[in-house]
Short mmCIF file of C-alpha atoms in Angstrom, two decimals:
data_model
loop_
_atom_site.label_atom_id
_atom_site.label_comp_id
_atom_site.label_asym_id
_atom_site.label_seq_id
_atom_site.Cartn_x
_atom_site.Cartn_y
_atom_site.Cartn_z
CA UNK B 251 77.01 -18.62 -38.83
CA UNK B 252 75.27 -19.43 -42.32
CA UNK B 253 74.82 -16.66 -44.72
CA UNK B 254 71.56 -16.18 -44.18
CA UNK B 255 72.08 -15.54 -40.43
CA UNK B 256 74.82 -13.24 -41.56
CA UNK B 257 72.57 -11.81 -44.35
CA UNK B 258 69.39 -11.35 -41.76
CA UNK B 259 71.65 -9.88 -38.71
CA UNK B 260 73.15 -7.64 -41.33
CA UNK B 261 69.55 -5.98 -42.19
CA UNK B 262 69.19 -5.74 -38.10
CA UNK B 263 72.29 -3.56 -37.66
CA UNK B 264 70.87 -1.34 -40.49
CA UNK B 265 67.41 -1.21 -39.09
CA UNK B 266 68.80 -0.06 -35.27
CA UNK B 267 71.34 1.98 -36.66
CA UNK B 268 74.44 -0.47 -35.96
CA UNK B 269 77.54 -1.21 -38.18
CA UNK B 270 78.01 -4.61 -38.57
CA UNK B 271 82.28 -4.79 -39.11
CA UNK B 272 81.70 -3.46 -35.24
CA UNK B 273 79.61 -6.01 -34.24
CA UNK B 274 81.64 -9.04 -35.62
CA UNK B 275 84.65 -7.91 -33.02
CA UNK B 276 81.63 -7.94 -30.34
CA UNK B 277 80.31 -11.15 -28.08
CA UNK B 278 77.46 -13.28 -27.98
CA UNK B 279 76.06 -10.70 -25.24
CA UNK B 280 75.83 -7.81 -28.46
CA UNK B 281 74.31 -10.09 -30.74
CA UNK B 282 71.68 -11.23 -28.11
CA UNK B 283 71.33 -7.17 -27.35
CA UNK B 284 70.62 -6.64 -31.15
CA UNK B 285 67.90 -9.01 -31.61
CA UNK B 286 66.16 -7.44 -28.00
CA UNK B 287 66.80 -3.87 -29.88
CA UNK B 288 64.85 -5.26 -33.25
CA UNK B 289 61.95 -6.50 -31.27
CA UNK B 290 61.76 -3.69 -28.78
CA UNK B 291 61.29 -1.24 -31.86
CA UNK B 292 59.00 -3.27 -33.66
CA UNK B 293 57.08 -3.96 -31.13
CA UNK B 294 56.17 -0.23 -30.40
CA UNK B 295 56.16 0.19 -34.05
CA UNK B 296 53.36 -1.98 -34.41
CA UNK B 297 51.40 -0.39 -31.85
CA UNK B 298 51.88 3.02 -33.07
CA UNK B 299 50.74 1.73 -36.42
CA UNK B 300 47.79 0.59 -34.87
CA UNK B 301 46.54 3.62 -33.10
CA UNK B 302 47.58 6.08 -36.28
CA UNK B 303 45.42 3.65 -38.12
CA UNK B 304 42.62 4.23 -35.89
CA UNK B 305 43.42 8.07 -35.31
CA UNK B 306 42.99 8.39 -38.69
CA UNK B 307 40.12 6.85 -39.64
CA UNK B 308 38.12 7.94 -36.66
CA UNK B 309 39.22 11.70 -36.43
CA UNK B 310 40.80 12.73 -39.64
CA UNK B 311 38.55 11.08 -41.73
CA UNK B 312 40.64 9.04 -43.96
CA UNK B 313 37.79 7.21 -46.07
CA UNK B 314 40.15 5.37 -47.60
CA UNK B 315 42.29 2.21 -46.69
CA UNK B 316 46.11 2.92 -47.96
CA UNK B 317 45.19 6.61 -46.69
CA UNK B 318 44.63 4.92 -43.35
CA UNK B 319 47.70 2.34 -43.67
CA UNK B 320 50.06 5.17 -44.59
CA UNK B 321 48.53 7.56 -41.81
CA UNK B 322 49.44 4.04 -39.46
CA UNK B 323 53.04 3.90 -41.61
CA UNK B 324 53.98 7.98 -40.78
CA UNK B 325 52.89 7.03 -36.52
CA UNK B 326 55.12 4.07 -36.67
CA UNK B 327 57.87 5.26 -38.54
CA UNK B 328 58.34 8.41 -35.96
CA UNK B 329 58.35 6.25 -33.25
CA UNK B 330 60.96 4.33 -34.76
CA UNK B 331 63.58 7.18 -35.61
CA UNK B 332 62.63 8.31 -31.86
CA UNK B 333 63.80 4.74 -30.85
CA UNK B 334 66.85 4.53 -33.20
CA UNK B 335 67.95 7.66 -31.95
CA UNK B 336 67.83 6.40 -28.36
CA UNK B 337 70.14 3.16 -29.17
CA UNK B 338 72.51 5.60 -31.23
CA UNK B 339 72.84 8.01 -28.60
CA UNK B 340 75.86 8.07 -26.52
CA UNK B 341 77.24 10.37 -23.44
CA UNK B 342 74.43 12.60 -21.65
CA UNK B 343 71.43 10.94 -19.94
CA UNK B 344 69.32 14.51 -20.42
CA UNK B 345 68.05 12.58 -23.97
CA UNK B 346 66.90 9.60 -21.70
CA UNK B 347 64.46 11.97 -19.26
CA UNK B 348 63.39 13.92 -22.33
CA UNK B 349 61.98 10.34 -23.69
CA UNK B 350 60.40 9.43 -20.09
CA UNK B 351 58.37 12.75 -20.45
CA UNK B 352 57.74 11.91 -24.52
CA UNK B 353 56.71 7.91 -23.66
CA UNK B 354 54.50 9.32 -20.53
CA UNK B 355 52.56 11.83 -23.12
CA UNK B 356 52.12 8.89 -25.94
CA UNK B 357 50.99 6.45 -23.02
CA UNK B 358 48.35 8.50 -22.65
CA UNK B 359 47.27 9.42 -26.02
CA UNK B 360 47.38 5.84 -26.99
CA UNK B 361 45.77 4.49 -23.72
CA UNK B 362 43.23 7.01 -24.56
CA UNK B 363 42.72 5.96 -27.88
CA UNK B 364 42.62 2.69 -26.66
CA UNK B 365 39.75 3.33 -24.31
CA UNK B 366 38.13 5.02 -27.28
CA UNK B 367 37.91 1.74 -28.91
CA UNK B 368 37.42 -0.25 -26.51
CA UNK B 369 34.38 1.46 -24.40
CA UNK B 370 33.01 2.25 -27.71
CA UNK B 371 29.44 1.43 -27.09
CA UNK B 372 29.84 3.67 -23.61
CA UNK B 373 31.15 6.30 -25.31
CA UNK B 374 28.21 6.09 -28.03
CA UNK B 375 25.96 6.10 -25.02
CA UNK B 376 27.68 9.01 -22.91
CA UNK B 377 28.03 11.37 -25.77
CA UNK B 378 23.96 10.70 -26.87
CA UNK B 379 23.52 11.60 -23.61
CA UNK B 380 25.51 14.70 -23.41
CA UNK B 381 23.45 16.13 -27.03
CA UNK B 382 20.04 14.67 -25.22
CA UNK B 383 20.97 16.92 -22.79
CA UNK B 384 22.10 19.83 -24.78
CA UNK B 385 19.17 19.47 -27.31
CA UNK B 386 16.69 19.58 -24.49
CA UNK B 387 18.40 23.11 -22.90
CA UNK B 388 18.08 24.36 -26.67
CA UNK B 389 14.47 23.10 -26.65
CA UNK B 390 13.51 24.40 -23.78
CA UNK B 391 15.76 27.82 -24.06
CA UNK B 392 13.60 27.92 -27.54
CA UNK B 393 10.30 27.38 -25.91
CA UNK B 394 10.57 30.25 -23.37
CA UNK B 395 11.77 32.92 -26.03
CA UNK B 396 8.55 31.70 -28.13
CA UNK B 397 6.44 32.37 -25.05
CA UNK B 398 7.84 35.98 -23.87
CA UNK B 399 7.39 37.10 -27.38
CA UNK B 400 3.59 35.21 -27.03
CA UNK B 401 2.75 37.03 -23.93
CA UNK B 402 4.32 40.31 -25.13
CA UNK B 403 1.69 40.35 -28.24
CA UNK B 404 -1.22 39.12 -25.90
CA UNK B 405 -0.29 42.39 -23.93
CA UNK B 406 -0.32 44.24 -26.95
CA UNK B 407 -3.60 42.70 -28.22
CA UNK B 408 -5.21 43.42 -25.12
CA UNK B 409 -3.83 46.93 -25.16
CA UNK B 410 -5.62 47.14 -28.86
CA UNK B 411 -8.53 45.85 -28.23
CA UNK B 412 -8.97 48.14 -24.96
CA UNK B 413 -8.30 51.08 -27.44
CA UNK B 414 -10.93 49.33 -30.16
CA UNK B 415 -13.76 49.68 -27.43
CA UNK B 416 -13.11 52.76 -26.58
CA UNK B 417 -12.79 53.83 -30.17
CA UNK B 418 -14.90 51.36 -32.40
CA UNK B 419 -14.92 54.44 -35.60
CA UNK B 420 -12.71 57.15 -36.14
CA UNK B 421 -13.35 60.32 -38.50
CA UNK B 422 -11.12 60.30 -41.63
CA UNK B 423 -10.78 63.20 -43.21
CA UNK B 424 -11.13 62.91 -47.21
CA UNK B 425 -9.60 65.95 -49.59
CA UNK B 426 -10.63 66.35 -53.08
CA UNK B 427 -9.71 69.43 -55.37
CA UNK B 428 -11.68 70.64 -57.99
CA UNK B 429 -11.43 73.19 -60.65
CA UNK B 430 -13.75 75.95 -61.44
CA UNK B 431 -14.21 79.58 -63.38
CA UNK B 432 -14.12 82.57 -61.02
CA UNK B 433 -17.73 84.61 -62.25
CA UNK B 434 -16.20 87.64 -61.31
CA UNK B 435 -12.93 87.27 -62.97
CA UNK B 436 -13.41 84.32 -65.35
CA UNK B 437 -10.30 82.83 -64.74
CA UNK B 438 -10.02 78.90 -63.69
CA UNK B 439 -9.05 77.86 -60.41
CA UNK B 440 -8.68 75.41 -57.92
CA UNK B 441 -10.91 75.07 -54.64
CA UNK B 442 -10.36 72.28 -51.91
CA UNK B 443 -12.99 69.75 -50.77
CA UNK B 444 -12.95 67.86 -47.27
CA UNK B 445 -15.12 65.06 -46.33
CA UNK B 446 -15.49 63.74 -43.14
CA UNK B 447 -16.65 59.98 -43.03
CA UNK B 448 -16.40 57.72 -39.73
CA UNK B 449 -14.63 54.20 -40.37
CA UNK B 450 -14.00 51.56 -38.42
CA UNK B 451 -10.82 51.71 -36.03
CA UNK B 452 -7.43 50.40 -37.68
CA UNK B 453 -6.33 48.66 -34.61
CA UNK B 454 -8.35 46.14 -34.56
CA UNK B 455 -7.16 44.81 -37.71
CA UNK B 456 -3.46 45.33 -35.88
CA UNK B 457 -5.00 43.33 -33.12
CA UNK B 458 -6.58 40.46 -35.46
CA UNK B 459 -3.00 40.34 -36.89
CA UNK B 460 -1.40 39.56 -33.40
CA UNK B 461 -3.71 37.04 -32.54
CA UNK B 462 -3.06 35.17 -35.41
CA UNK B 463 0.61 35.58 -34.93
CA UNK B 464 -0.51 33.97 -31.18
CA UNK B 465 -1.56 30.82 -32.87
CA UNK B 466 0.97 30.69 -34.72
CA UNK B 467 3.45 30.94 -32.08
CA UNK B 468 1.49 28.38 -30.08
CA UNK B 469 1.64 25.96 -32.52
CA UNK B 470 5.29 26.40 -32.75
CA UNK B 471 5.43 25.85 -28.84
CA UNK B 472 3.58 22.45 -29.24
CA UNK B 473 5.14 21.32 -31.36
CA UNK B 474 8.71 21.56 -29.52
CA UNK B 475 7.30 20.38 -26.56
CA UNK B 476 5.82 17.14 -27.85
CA UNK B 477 9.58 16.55 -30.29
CA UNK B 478 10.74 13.40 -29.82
CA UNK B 479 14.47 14.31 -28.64
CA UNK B 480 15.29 10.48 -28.98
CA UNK B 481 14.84 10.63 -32.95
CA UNK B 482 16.43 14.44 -33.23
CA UNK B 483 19.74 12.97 -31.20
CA UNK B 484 20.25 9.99 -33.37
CA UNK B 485 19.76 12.60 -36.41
CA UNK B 486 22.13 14.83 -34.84
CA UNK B 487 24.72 12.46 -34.31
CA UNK B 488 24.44 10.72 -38.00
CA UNK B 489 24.67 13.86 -39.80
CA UNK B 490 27.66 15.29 -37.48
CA UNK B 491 30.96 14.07 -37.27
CA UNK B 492 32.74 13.32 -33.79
CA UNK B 493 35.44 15.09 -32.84
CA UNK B 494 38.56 13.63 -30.93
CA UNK B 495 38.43 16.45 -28.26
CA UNK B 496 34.58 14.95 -27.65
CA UNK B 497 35.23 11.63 -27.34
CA UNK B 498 38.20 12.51 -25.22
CA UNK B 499 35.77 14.40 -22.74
CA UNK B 500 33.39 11.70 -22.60
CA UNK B 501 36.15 9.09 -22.07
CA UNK B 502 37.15 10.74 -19.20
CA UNK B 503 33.74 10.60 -17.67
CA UNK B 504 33.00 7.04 -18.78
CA UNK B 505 36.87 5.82 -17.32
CA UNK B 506 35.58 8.32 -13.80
CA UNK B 507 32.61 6.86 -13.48
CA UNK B 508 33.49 3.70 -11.60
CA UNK B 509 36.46 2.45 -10.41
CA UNK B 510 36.59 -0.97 -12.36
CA UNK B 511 37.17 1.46 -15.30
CA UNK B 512 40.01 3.77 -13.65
CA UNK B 513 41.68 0.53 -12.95
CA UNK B 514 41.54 -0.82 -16.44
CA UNK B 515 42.79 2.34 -17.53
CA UNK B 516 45.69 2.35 -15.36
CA UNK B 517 46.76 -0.97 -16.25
CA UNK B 518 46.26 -0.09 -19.66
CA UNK B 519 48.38 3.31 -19.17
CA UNK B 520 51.17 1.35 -16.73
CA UNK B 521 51.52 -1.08 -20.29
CA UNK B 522 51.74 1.10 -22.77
CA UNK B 523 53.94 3.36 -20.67
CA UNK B 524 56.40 0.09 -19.74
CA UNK B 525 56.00 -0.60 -23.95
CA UNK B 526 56.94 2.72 -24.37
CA UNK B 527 60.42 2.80 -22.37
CA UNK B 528 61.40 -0.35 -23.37
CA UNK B 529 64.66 0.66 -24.75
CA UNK B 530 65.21 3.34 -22.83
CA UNK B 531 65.38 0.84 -19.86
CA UNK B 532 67.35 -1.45 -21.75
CA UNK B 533 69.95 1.43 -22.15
CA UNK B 534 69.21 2.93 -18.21
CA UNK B 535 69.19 -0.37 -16.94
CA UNK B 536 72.11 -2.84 -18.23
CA UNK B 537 74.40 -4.51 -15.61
CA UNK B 538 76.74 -3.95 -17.87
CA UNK B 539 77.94 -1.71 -21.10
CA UNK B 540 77.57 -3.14 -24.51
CA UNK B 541 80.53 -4.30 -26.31
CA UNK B 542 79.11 -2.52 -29.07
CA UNK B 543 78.72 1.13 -27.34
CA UNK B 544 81.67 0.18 -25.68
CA UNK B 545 83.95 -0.14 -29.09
CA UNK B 546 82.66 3.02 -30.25
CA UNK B 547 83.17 4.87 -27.13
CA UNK B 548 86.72 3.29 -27.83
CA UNK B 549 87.05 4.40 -31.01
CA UNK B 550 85.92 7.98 -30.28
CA UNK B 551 88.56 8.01 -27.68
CA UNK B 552 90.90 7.25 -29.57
CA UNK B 553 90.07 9.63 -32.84
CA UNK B 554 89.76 12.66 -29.73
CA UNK B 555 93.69 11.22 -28.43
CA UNK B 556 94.75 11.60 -32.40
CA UNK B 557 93.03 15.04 -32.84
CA UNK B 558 94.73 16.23 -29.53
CA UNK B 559 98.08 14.31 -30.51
CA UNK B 560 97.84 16.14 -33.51
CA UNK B 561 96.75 19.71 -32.34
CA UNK B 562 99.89 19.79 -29.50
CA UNK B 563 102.18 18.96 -32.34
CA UNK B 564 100.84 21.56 -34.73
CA UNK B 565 101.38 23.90 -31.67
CA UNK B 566 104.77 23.03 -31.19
CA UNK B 567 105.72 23.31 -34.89
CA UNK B 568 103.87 27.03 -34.78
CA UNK B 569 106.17 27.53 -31.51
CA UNK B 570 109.45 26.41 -33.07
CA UNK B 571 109.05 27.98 -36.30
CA UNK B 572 108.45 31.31 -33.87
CA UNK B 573 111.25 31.41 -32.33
CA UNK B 574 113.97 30.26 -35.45
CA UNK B 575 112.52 33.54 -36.95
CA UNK B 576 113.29 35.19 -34.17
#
């Protein structure tokens, strides 16, 4: 092998996790296994990048670009030590089922996110829809509370003027005080004057007030019943940002709503899933062990023969020094 094959397959047993004085005493079969490994990793890797990239632009709001590349760089470089520590691990499958349930969650996120890009214009669409919808309910909840107030005042006018016929003038009473000398006593004091004068009935100002508070309301009325919602939703959406739980809600009725789209969303689930547990199958699945694993297997069977080896003759020293004290 040249030295830059030795140099570049070097850099591979660091990036998987492998030492490469191990993999010289291995076959062709390792080698071939350490190249699948490398590609296997960075092919997730790159998706992973991909959808952080887009995660974080769309729902983090990452304005800028090397925000967005490093959000894409912290995705990738998860799914990486995830997938290093699968290659590394040796003994107990329990690690293997925990990544089935771990690649079935991220299959979904990503074929989600996926989607999100993908039926972008039909998520646009479903999600005007949804605040056309919910704009005309608060429209329409608006109108009604402006017309029970309306038709409570026209009650109340009604009830005013009723009272204003009835009563057009009332009497008010007017009190002045005056001072004067006593003739009998001389001394000053103070004597009351009333007035009675009729004026016109205060309620009917009350009941001018409400009927201009009528109009008013009225005008209001008209004026959300002729709204263009179409404008106000396109408003709405500029001004507001939109959430990932949204878009997630109208994905799922966008991918429901025929079956073309469930399909492609399978399919799209069924790759990303297969992407996902690519090493994990590759570890599941061989025909055969690694020479690699199977070295260090070796080697830790070995090390546990010396500890033991080592252990039963430190017993047997302890035992024999025992018993010459004895």
């Amino acid at each position: 092998m040249s030295k830059l094959g030795i140099w570049i397959e070097k850099r591979l047993c660091h990036f998987i996790g492998w030492d490469y004085n191990l993999l010289k005493q291995c076959g062709e079969a390792s080698h071939r296994l350490l190249k699948i490994y490398t590609c296997a990793i960075l092919i997730i890797m790159i998706l992973w990048f991909v959808i952080g990239y887009v995660f974080s632009q769309r729902y983090i709001g990452v304005s800028s670009v090397w925000g967005r590349l490093l959000a894409g760089f912290a995705f990738a470089l998860i799914v990486y030590f995830v997938e290093r520590i699968i290659i590394l691990h040796l003994g107990s499958r329990g690690i293997y089922a925990f990544r089935l349930v771990l690649a079935v969650c991220m299959a979904i996120l990503g074929a989600f996110i996926f989607d999100q890009i993908i039926f972008k214009n039909d998520l646009v669409e479903a999600i005007r829809k949804d605040e056309r919808a919910k704009l005309k309910s608060e429209n329409n909840t608006k109108i009604q509370d402006l017309q029970k107030q309306q038709n409570k005042l026209k009650l109340q006018t009604d009830t005013l003027w009723n009272e204003y016929q009835q009563t057009p003038f009332i009497e008010r009473t007017d009190v002045t005080t005056e001072r004067y000398n006593d003739p009998e006593t001389g001394e000053t004091r103070v004597r009351s004057i009333y007035q009675r004068t009729k004026v016109p009935n205060p309620v009917a100002e009350r009941a001018r007030a409400n009927e201009s508070r009528i109009v008013t309301l009225d005008s209001t009325i008209r004026v959300l019943e002729f709204v263009d919602i179409d404008k106000a939703v396109d408003k709405r959406i500029k001004n507001k940002k939109t959430g990932f739980l949204e878009e997630l809600k109208a994905s799922l009725r966008v991918i429901s709503e025929s079956w073309i789209s469930i399909v492609f969303y399978c399919i799209l689930f069924v790759v990303l899933l297969c992407l996902e547990l690519f090493v994990v199958s590759l570890k599941l699945f061989k025909s055969k062990k690694c020479e690699y694993d199977m070295i260090v297997e070796h080697q830790l069977e070995v090390k546990k023969m010396q500890l033991d080896n080592q252990m039963r003759s430190l017993k047997e020293k302890y035992v024999t020094n025992t018993m010459e004290k004895q």
